[in-house]
Short mmCIF file of C-alpha atoms in Angstrom, two decimals:
data_model
loop_
_atom_site.label_atom_id
_atom_site.label_comp_id
_atom_site.label_asym_id
_atom_site.label_seq_id
_atom_site.Cartn_x
_atom_site.Cartn_y
_atom_site.Cartn_z
CA MET B 1 -9.95 56.71 -24.87
CA LYS B 2 -10.55 59.26 -22.38
CA LYS B 3 -11.11 58.34 -19.01
CA LYS B 4 -13.17 59.73 -16.41
CA LEU B 5 -11.53 61.36 -13.73
CA PHE B 6 -10.87 59.48 -10.45
CA ALA B 7 -12.57 62.71 -8.95
CA ILE B 8 -15.85 61.43 -10.35
CA LEU B 9 -14.80 57.59 -9.47
CA MET B 10 -13.33 58.10 -5.92
CA THR B 11 -15.74 60.94 -5.05
CA THR B 12 -18.33 58.66 -6.08
CA ALA B 13 -16.75 55.85 -4.50
CA MET B 14 -16.37 57.81 -1.19
CA ILE B 15 -20.15 58.62 -1.09
CA THR B 16 -20.86 55.00 -2.19
CA SER B 17 -18.88 53.65 0.60
CA LEU B 18 -20.75 55.89 3.26
CA THR B 19 -24.04 55.02 1.93
CA ALA B 20 -23.24 51.49 0.88
CA CYS B 21 -23.09 50.28 4.25
CA GLY B 22 -26.60 50.40 4.67
CA GLN B 23 -27.20 49.66 1.37
CA LYS B 24 -25.02 47.20 -0.06
CA GLU B 25 -26.42 45.57 0.13
CA ASN B 26 -29.96 44.15 -0.88
CA SER B 27 -28.91 40.50 0.49
CA ALA B 28 -29.07 39.83 3.97
CA ASP B 29 -25.49 39.04 4.23
CA PRO B 30 -23.27 42.28 3.30
CA THR B 31 -20.04 40.20 2.36
CA PRO B 32 -19.56 37.06 0.47
CA PRO B 33 -19.63 34.15 3.17
CA SER B 34 -16.22 33.21 3.95
CA VAL B 35 -15.64 29.52 2.96
CA SER B 36 -14.35 28.47 6.10
CA ASP B 37 -17.24 29.70 8.28
CA THR B 38 -19.99 28.09 5.99
CA LYS B 39 -21.43 24.74 6.45
CA GLN B 40 -21.08 22.27 3.86
CA GLU B 41 -24.68 22.04 2.77
CA ASP B 42 -24.78 26.13 2.34
CA ARG B 43 -21.36 26.69 1.25
CA PRO B 44 -21.09 28.51 -2.07
CA THR B 45 -20.00 26.65 -5.32
CA SER B 46 -17.78 28.09 -7.76
CA GLU B 47 -19.07 29.54 -10.95
CA LEU B 48 -16.33 27.66 -12.76
CA SER B 49 -16.91 24.09 -11.72
CA GLY B 50 -20.22 24.36 -9.83
CA GLU B 51 -18.28 22.24 -6.87
CA PRO B 52 -18.31 23.59 -3.32
CA LEU B 53 -15.59 26.26 -2.88
CA SER B 54 -13.49 24.53 -0.40
CA SER B 55 -13.49 22.58 2.81
CA ASP B 56 -12.73 23.32 6.34
CA ASP B 57 -10.54 20.22 6.35
CA GLU B 58 -8.67 20.86 3.37
CA LYS B 59 -5.43 22.06 4.25
CA ILE B 60 -4.28 24.43 1.14
CA THR B 61 -1.02 25.81 0.25
CA LEU B 62 -0.76 28.98 -1.77
CA ARG B 63 2.20 30.89 -2.92
CA PHE B 64 2.17 34.98 -2.80
CA SER B 65 5.16 36.95 -4.90
CA TRP B 66 5.45 40.66 -4.86
CA TRP B 67 8.43 43.10 -4.69
CA GLY B 68 8.96 46.21 -2.62
CA GLY B 69 10.79 47.72 -0.06
CA ASP B 70 10.90 46.79 3.86
CA ALA B 71 7.85 48.50 5.06
CA ARG B 72 6.02 46.69 2.13
CA HIS B 73 7.16 43.46 2.98
CA GLU B 74 6.79 43.95 7.01
CA ALA B 75 3.25 44.83 6.23
CA THR B 76 2.22 42.30 3.93
CA LEU B 77 3.57 39.37 6.14
CA ALA B 78 1.62 40.73 8.98
CA ALA B 79 -1.35 40.70 6.90
CA ILE B 80 -0.82 36.96 5.86
CA GLU B 81 -0.19 36.24 9.48
CA ALA B 82 -3.48 37.64 10.39
CA TYR B 83 -5.32 35.80 7.47
CA GLN B 84 -3.84 32.21 8.34
CA LYS B 85 -4.97 32.98 12.14
CA SER B 86 -8.61 33.11 11.10
CA HIS B 87 -8.14 30.49 8.37
CA PRO B 88 -5.83 27.78 10.04
CA ASN B 89 -6.40 25.30 6.89
CA ILE B 90 -4.85 28.02 4.59
CA THR B 91 -0.91 28.46 4.43
CA ILE B 92 0.63 31.21 2.47
CA GLU B 93 3.95 31.01 1.47
CA PRO B 94 5.78 34.46 0.92
CA GLU B 95 7.96 35.04 -1.77
CA TYR B 96 9.34 38.70 -2.05
CA SER B 97 11.95 40.62 -3.16
CA SER B 98 13.13 43.98 -4.84
CA PHE B 99 11.87 45.37 -8.23
CA SER B 100 15.22 44.25 -9.96
CA GLY B 101 14.81 40.81 -11.79
CA TYR B 102 11.02 40.64 -10.50
CA TYR B 103 9.59 40.31 -14.09
CA GLU B 104 12.06 38.12 -15.56
CA LYS B 105 11.63 35.62 -12.56
CA LEU B 106 8.13 35.48 -13.09
CA VAL B 107 8.17 35.12 -16.79
CA THR B 108 10.39 32.05 -16.15
CA GLN B 109 8.12 30.51 -13.74
CA LEU B 110 5.04 30.90 -16.01
CA ALA B 111 6.91 29.23 -19.01
CA SER B 112 7.99 26.33 -16.64
CA GLY B 113 4.48 26.06 -14.99
CA ASN B 114 5.91 26.95 -11.61
CA ALA B 115 4.43 30.51 -10.64
CA PRO B 116 3.03 31.50 -7.52
CA ASP B 117 -0.50 31.19 -7.11
CA PHE B 118 -1.20 34.63 -7.17
CA PHE B 119 1.31 37.49 -7.74
CA GLN B 120 1.72 41.11 -7.88
CA VAL B 121 2.37 42.75 -11.33
CA ASP B 122 3.15 46.03 -12.73
CA GLN B 123 0.25 47.87 -14.77
CA GLY B 124 3.09 48.28 -17.51
CA TRP B 125 3.11 44.42 -18.02
CA VAL B 126 -0.59 43.34 -18.42
CA ALA B 127 -0.94 43.36 -21.79
CA GLU B 128 2.06 41.56 -22.46
CA LEU B 129 1.40 38.71 -19.98
CA TYR B 130 -2.03 38.34 -21.14
CA ALA B 131 -0.85 37.97 -24.82
CA ARG B 132 1.36 34.92 -23.44
CA GLY B 133 -1.77 32.92 -22.62
CA ASP B 134 -0.57 31.20 -19.77
CA ALA B 135 -0.79 33.89 -16.70
CA PHE B 136 -4.01 35.21 -15.80
CA ALA B 137 -7.41 33.54 -14.25
CA ASP B 138 -10.38 35.45 -14.83
CA PHE B 139 -11.78 36.96 -11.52
CA LYS B 140 -15.28 36.77 -12.89
CA ASN B 141 -15.43 33.28 -12.54
CA TYR B 142 -15.15 33.69 -8.66
CA GLY B 143 -17.24 36.36 -7.92
CA ASP B 144 -19.13 34.32 -5.19
CA VAL B 145 -16.04 34.91 -3.02
CA ILE B 146 -14.25 38.07 -4.22
CA ASP B 147 -16.18 41.27 -4.27
CA LEU B 148 -15.45 42.89 -7.52
CA THR B 149 -18.09 45.88 -7.11
CA THR B 150 -15.50 47.72 -4.52
CA ILE B 151 -13.39 48.59 -7.63
CA PRO B 152 -14.77 51.71 -9.62
CA ASP B 153 -16.07 50.89 -13.03
CA SER B 154 -14.01 53.00 -14.80
CA MET B 155 -10.62 51.18 -13.20
CA MET B 156 -12.13 48.05 -13.89
CA ILE B 157 -12.83 48.51 -17.41
CA ASP B 158 -9.83 50.86 -18.50
CA TYR B 159 -7.14 48.74 -16.44
CA CYS B 160 -8.46 45.30 -15.18
CA THR B 161 -10.17 43.90 -18.10
CA ILE B 162 -9.18 42.41 -21.13
CA ASP B 163 -11.71 40.31 -23.80
CA ASP B 164 -14.21 41.05 -21.05
CA GLN B 165 -11.89 38.93 -18.74
CA ALA B 166 -11.23 40.39 -15.22
CA VAL B 167 -7.51 39.52 -15.18
CA VAL B 168 -5.83 41.97 -12.64
CA LEU B 169 -7.28 43.87 -9.71
CA PRO B 170 -5.77 47.11 -8.44
CA LEU B 171 -4.15 46.93 -4.98
CA GLY B 172 -3.66 50.55 -4.98
CA TYR B 173 -4.15 53.48 -7.03
CA ASN B 174 -1.83 56.93 -7.78
CA GLY B 175 -2.07 60.03 -9.08
CA THR B 176 0.79 62.78 -9.75
CA VAL B 177 0.97 65.95 -7.81
CA PHE B 178 3.62 68.53 -6.90
CA LEU B 179 5.00 68.38 -3.49
CA TYR B 180 6.29 71.63 -2.74
CA ASN B 181 8.55 73.20 -0.07
CA ARG B 182 6.67 76.00 1.54
CA THR B 183 9.37 76.88 3.61
CA LEU B 184 11.75 77.89 1.02
CA LEU B 185 9.02 79.24 -1.73
CA ALA B 186 7.44 81.20 1.11
CA ASP B 187 7.80 84.33 -1.11
CA TRP B 188 5.56 83.15 -3.84
CA CYS B 189 3.04 81.65 -1.70
CA ASP B 190 -0.19 83.38 -0.32
CA ASP B 191 -0.93 83.94 3.09
CA SER B 192 -2.82 80.48 3.41
CA GLY B 193 0.43 78.67 2.05
CA ASN B 194 -0.72 78.20 -1.45
CA LEU B 195 1.71 78.00 -4.69
CA ASP B 196 -0.20 79.54 -7.84
CA ILE B 197 1.62 77.27 -10.79
CA LYS B 198 -1.52 77.05 -12.78
CA THR B 199 0.79 77.29 -16.14
CA TRP B 200 4.42 76.02 -17.26
CA GLY B 201 4.92 79.89 -17.35
CA ASP B 202 4.30 80.27 -13.59
CA PHE B 203 6.17 77.30 -12.94
CA ASN B 204 9.33 78.69 -14.89
CA ARG B 205 9.23 82.28 -13.64
CA ILE B 206 9.18 81.15 -9.75
CA GLY B 207 12.05 78.91 -10.60
CA ASN B 208 13.89 81.55 -12.55
CA GLU B 209 13.39 83.99 -9.65
CA LEU B 210 14.19 81.27 -6.82
CA HIS B 211 17.55 80.60 -8.46
CA GLU B 212 18.33 84.12 -8.68
CA LYS B 213 17.49 84.87 -5.19
CA ASP B 214 19.39 81.70 -4.37
CA PRO B 215 21.94 80.23 -6.69
CA GLU B 216 22.17 76.95 -4.75
CA ALA B 217 18.43 76.38 -4.95
CA TYR B 218 16.00 75.27 -7.72
CA MET B 219 12.41 75.08 -8.21
CA THR B 220 12.50 71.06 -9.15
CA THR B 221 14.24 68.11 -9.48
CA ALA B 222 13.82 64.60 -10.41
CA ILE B 223 15.22 61.06 -11.09
CA THR B 224 15.35 60.01 -14.81
CA ASP B 225 11.96 58.33 -14.76
CA GLY B 226 10.53 61.29 -12.81
CA TYR B 227 11.64 63.60 -15.70
CA LEU B 228 9.73 61.39 -18.52
CA ARG B 229 7.06 60.37 -16.77
CA PHE B 230 6.18 63.58 -14.67
CA ILE B 231 7.45 66.45 -17.00
CA LEU B 232 8.00 65.52 -20.68
CA LYS B 233 5.08 63.08 -21.21
CA PRO B 234 2.45 65.28 -19.48
CA MET B 235 3.92 68.32 -21.71
CA LEU B 236 3.34 65.94 -24.86
CA GLU B 237 -0.19 64.88 -23.72
CA GLN B 238 -1.18 68.52 -22.93
CA ILE B 239 -0.34 69.36 -26.37
CA THR B 240 -1.96 66.44 -27.99
CA GLY B 241 -4.72 65.51 -25.85
CA LYS B 242 -4.05 61.85 -26.63
CA ILE B 243 -2.41 58.94 -25.08
CA ASP B 244 1.32 58.89 -26.28
CA VAL B 245 1.05 55.25 -27.15
CA GLN B 246 -2.17 54.12 -28.53
CA ASP B 247 -3.71 50.68 -27.84
CA ASP B 248 -3.60 49.95 -31.39
CA PHE B 249 0.32 50.05 -31.53
CA THR B 250 0.11 53.67 -33.14
CA LEU B 251 1.64 57.06 -31.50
CA GLY B 252 -0.57 59.62 -30.27
CA PHE B 253 1.59 62.45 -31.57
CA THR B 254 3.57 63.69 -34.58
CA GLU B 255 7.25 64.74 -34.93
CA GLU B 256 6.09 68.44 -34.82
CA GLU B 257 4.53 67.76 -31.65
CA MET B 258 6.99 65.95 -29.96
CA SER B 259 9.39 68.70 -31.12
CA GLN B 260 7.18 71.28 -29.41
CA ALA B 261 7.19 69.36 -26.31
CA PHE B 262 11.05 69.22 -26.35
CA ASP B 263 11.21 72.57 -26.92
CA SER B 264 8.89 73.23 -23.60
CA PHE B 265 10.54 70.70 -21.43
CA LEU B 266 14.10 72.01 -22.06
CA THR B 267 13.00 75.62 -20.72
CA ILE B 268 13.16 74.02 -17.31
CA PHE B 269 16.85 73.72 -17.70
CA THR B 270 17.93 76.90 -19.74
CA GLU B 271 15.80 78.90 -17.05
CA ASN B 272 17.37 77.12 -13.97
CA THR B 273 13.85 75.78 -13.20
CA SER B 274 15.37 72.46 -12.84
CA GLN B 275 18.69 71.15 -10.87
CA PRO B 276 20.83 70.52 -13.73
CA TYR B 277 19.95 67.15 -15.04
CA GLU B 278 23.68 65.53 -14.87
CA GLU B 279 23.38 66.48 -11.08
CA ALA B 280 19.87 65.30 -10.40
CA VAL B 281 20.25 61.93 -11.97
CA LEU B 282 23.09 60.82 -9.71
CA TYR B 283 20.47 60.23 -7.04
CA ASP B 284 18.19 57.14 -7.14
CA THR B 285 15.65 58.87 -4.63
CA MET B 286 14.89 62.45 -3.32
CA GLN B 287 15.97 61.11 0.28
CA ASN B 288 19.67 60.75 -1.37
CA ASN B 289 19.83 64.01 -2.96
CA PRO B 290 21.65 66.74 -0.89
CA LEU B 291 19.69 69.62 -2.18
CA TRP B 292 16.42 67.89 -1.29
CA LEU B 293 17.51 67.13 1.92
CA LYS B 294 19.00 70.65 2.66
CA GLY B 295 15.53 72.33 1.60
CA LYS B 296 17.28 73.72 -1.59
CA ILE B 297 14.65 72.16 -3.99
CA GLY B 298 11.31 73.92 -4.48
CA GLY B 299 9.17 70.77 -4.82
CA ILE B 300 9.00 67.53 -6.82
CA PHE B 301 6.64 65.82 -9.04
CA LEU B 302 5.53 62.41 -7.54
CA PHE B 303 2.58 60.11 -6.89
CA PHE B 304 0.61 61.20 -3.93
CA SER B 305 1.32 58.17 -1.94
CA ASN B 306 4.95 58.73 -1.79
CA ILE B 307 4.37 62.28 -0.07
CA ASP B 308 5.15 61.00 3.33
CA THR B 309 8.04 59.05 2.48
CA GLU B 310 10.01 61.82 0.48
CA ILE B 311 9.39 64.04 3.30
CA ALA B 312 10.33 61.92 6.18
CA GLY B 313 12.31 63.54 8.72
CA LEU B 314 12.74 66.95 7.21
CA PRO B 315 11.89 69.82 9.27
CA TYR B 316 10.18 72.08 6.33
CA ASP B 317 6.67 72.95 5.89
CA TYR B 318 5.15 71.74 2.91
CA GLY B 319 1.99 71.91 0.73
CA VAL B 320 0.49 70.09 -2.48
CA ALA B 321 -0.59 71.52 -5.73
CA GLY B 322 -1.82 70.19 -9.08
CA MET B 323 0.10 69.86 -12.46
CA PRO B 324 0.79 73.00 -14.48
CA MET B 325 -0.56 73.37 -17.72
CA PHE B 326 -0.16 75.02 -20.95
CA ALA B 327 -2.72 77.83 -21.42
CA ASP B 328 -4.66 76.09 -24.22
CA SER B 329 -4.77 72.90 -22.69
CA GLN B 330 -7.71 70.74 -21.97
CA LEU B 331 -5.80 67.65 -20.26
CA SER B 332 -3.53 67.60 -17.66
CA GLY B 333 -1.27 64.72 -18.69
CA GLN B 334 -1.11 63.57 -15.34
CA GLU B 335 -1.30 59.99 -14.26
CA CYS B 336 -3.94 58.85 -12.15
CA CYS B 337 -3.88 55.04 -12.51
CA PRO B 338 -3.56 51.87 -10.56
CA SER B 339 -0.12 51.83 -8.80
CA LEU B 340 0.08 47.81 -8.58
CA MET B 341 -1.98 45.10 -9.70
CA VAL B 342 -2.43 41.51 -8.43
CA ALA B 343 -3.11 38.42 -10.62
CA VAL B 344 -4.26 34.68 -9.83
CA ASN B 345 -2.36 32.22 -11.90
CA LYS B 346 -4.70 30.43 -14.32
CA ASN B 347 -2.77 27.06 -14.25
CA THR B 348 -3.25 26.24 -10.86
CA ASP B 349 -6.00 23.81 -9.76
CA THR B 350 -9.41 25.18 -9.03
CA ALA B 351 -9.06 24.52 -5.23
CA HIS B 352 -6.02 27.03 -5.41
CA GLN B 353 -7.52 29.45 -7.35
CA ILE B 354 -10.45 29.70 -5.13
CA ALA B 355 -8.53 29.81 -2.17
CA SER B 356 -6.35 32.50 -3.74
CA ALA B 357 -9.55 34.65 -4.69
CA GLU B 358 -10.93 34.23 -1.02
CA PHE B 359 -7.66 35.50 0.41
CA LEU B 360 -7.49 38.52 -1.87
CA ASP B 361 -10.93 39.52 -1.05
CA TRP B 362 -9.83 39.92 2.43
CA PHE B 363 -6.62 41.43 1.20
CA LEU B 364 -8.24 43.98 -0.91
CA ASN B 365 -11.45 44.62 0.63
CA SER B 366 -11.37 43.93 4.60
CA GLU B 367 -10.97 46.62 7.40
CA GLU B 368 -8.45 44.38 9.07
CA ALA B 369 -6.20 44.14 6.07
CA ALA B 370 -6.82 47.75 5.05
CA LEU B 371 -5.33 48.84 8.77
CA ILE B 372 -2.59 46.42 8.64
CA LEU B 373 -1.35 47.55 4.84
CA GLY B 374 -2.19 51.14 4.95
CA THR B 375 -0.66 52.56 2.03
CA VAL B 376 2.35 50.57 1.25
CA ARG B 377 0.87 49.83 -2.18
CA GLY B 378 -0.60 53.13 -2.66
CA VAL B 379 -3.77 54.47 -1.75
CA PRO B 380 -6.14 51.39 -1.85
CA GLY B 381 -8.23 50.77 -5.04
CA SER B 382 -11.00 49.19 -3.34
CA GLU B 383 -13.52 51.82 -1.88
CA LYS B 384 -13.92 49.76 1.04
CA ALA B 385 -10.49 49.91 2.17
CA LEU B 386 -10.04 53.80 1.20
CA ALA B 387 -13.14 54.45 3.50
CA THR B 388 -11.53 52.70 6.12
CA LEU B 389 -8.45 54.73 5.74
CA GLU B 390 -10.04 57.96 6.00
CA GLU B 391 -12.30 56.91 8.74
CA ASN B 392 -9.37 55.90 10.84
CA HIS B 393 -7.05 59.21 9.63
CA VAL B 394 -4.84 56.66 8.25
CA LEU B 395 -4.00 59.12 5.56
CA SER B 396 -2.03 62.07 6.25
CA ASP B 397 -3.34 65.61 5.52
CA LEU B 398 -0.61 65.76 2.80
CA MET B 399 -1.94 62.79 1.19
CA THR B 400 -5.50 63.59 1.38
CA GLN B 401 -4.88 67.07 -0.30
CA GLY B 402 -2.88 64.94 -2.94
CA VAL B 403 -5.68 62.46 -3.54
CA ARG B 404 -8.32 64.89 -4.09
CA ILE B 405 -6.26 67.55 -6.32
CA SER B 406 -5.29 64.29 -8.22
CA ASN B 407 -8.73 63.21 -8.53
CA ASN B 408 -10.17 66.55 -9.50
CA THR B 409 -7.83 66.66 -12.72
CA LEU B 410 -8.93 65.53 -15.90
CA SER B 411 -6.62 62.77 -17.24
CA LEU B 412 -6.23 60.23 -19.56
CA LYS B 413 -5.69 56.53 -18.90
CA ASN B 414 -2.50 54.73 -19.77
CA GLY B 415 -2.34 52.73 -22.84
CA ALA B 416 -1.51 49.29 -22.58
CA TYR B 417 2.08 49.55 -24.09
CA GLU B 418 2.76 53.12 -22.59
CA LEU B 419 5.06 51.14 -19.82
CA ASN B 420 6.43 48.99 -21.81
CA SER B 421 10.21 48.71 -21.07
CA SER B 422 11.41 48.67 -24.88
CA VAL B 423 8.94 52.01 -25.49
CA LYS B 424 10.05 53.61 -22.20
CA ALA B 425 13.97 53.05 -23.40
CA VAL B 426 13.68 54.61 -26.47
CA PHE B 427 11.66 57.84 -24.67
CA VAL B 428 14.64 57.91 -22.18
CA GLU B 429 17.57 57.56 -25.02
CA TYR B 430 15.70 60.64 -27.22
CA MET B 431 15.15 62.88 -23.98
CA GLU B 432 18.74 62.46 -22.73
CA LYS B 433 20.13 63.44 -26.25
CA ALA B 434 17.92 66.31 -26.35
CA ILE B 435 18.78 67.37 -22.91
CA TYR B 436 22.73 66.87 -23.51
CA GLY B 437 22.51 68.69 -26.85
CA VAL B 438 23.36 65.80 -28.96
CA LEU B 439 20.31 66.30 -30.72
CA SER B 440 18.29 69.37 -31.67
CA PRO B 441 14.81 68.95 -30.52
CA GLN B 442 13.59 68.30 -34.19
CA GLU B 443 16.47 65.73 -34.49
CA ALA B 444 15.25 63.89 -31.31
CA SER B 445 11.56 64.00 -32.42
CA LYS B 446 12.30 62.33 -35.72
CA GLY B 447 14.71 59.86 -34.37
CA MET B 448 12.02 59.04 -31.50
CA VAL B 449 9.12 58.77 -33.90
CA ALA B 450 10.96 56.28 -35.82
CA ASP B 451 12.55 53.96 -33.31
CA LEU B 452 8.84 53.96 -31.87
CA GLU B 453 7.10 52.87 -34.60
CA LYS B 454 9.74 50.17 -34.87
CA VAL B 455 9.28 49.00 -31.35
CA LEU B 456 5.71 49.03 -31.47
CA ALA B 457 5.43 46.88 -34.83
CA ASN B 458 7.52 44.37 -33.13
CA LEU B 459 5.25 44.23 -30.10
CA GLU B 460 2.17 44.15 -32.47
CA GLY B 461 4.03 41.39 -34.40
CA ASN B 462 4.51 39.17 -31.05
#
């Protein structure tokens, strides 16, 4: 199940994007013809129906749902407005909200036959929604209006394709890096400002020395999900070399390996490397954590697309490093995966599915959309869009460094049920019991394995 590093993917992607401008392109026209710009007799036909894709005169209203913050909402609305100006027969009705309650609403809409024409989904939902049978149209049916070749092959295979159907496409992708405060950690950086944290031993040593020097300062902190996703689970994958939750509903680790991971994880608290858990989890974001704002945190593990957000308005100098590893580990355990996905509703009529696919081709691949959307959904998953941002210097230097470091780090793909809410709840429960000393690492490991096996058996049965 090992997936090729996004370094290979995206380095190839960048090279391809530079050469593809003169190469894409074995056809006379480098992009699929826009339906609204094509004469009736030349208009492409759908691979699904064999009928013309749409008509200049046909008025179509599409519904598009997503979640996010204000920046994502504003950029997406601006993109929709730009598209409608050049496609006056298309009206796109936006349906946007916060993350809370989005999934439940979407499932209800799908069950009632009232889901939007196309909608944003989280990577962790894809397997569950596909199993329902009422969610996803196959993008391969619309290869004549949406260019799927801009998505790296491994991303398409690992994350977008089920049963040979392209059920989702990546709106963006992300990878884990360590964003560090050079100002605070100056004593541990070289003359170029680089921080050497190749191993967890390095990480804890620097954290311990920092805290001894300044008892208010800690090497790192996180929210609950950050401790699990960016520290504990990478440690576990470094130990096992396997995905934590396998696609066949089995675990990729034993009780002994989980116990070993817990032992290593707890040292970040016993060595004063991390801000105490009970303090750290009072804050839902770093921008609300007083120690982060005061420059008393050495650094945080995060997805590279969040770098600029987390340091906005702060007066310190920052650098980016890779994931620390155990000395004998071959895999980093970092995540390098699609950040958000998009799907087309299979239950809308053919005309609406085609119009949705044509919009999404523009939304994912066009230079115009890329410059409007920037990184509000992560670094673009489309090679064309990523090349546009790089050529126009939209990515900050730190984010560019983060992309390079993450892409050059060997990692595994996420399992289909890795981010399932029930699975995640078990991980969090036993992680906290181990942190608070309610259970020993051995006891926590035994309970976690037993409960996860029950959850996975239930998921498999459904």
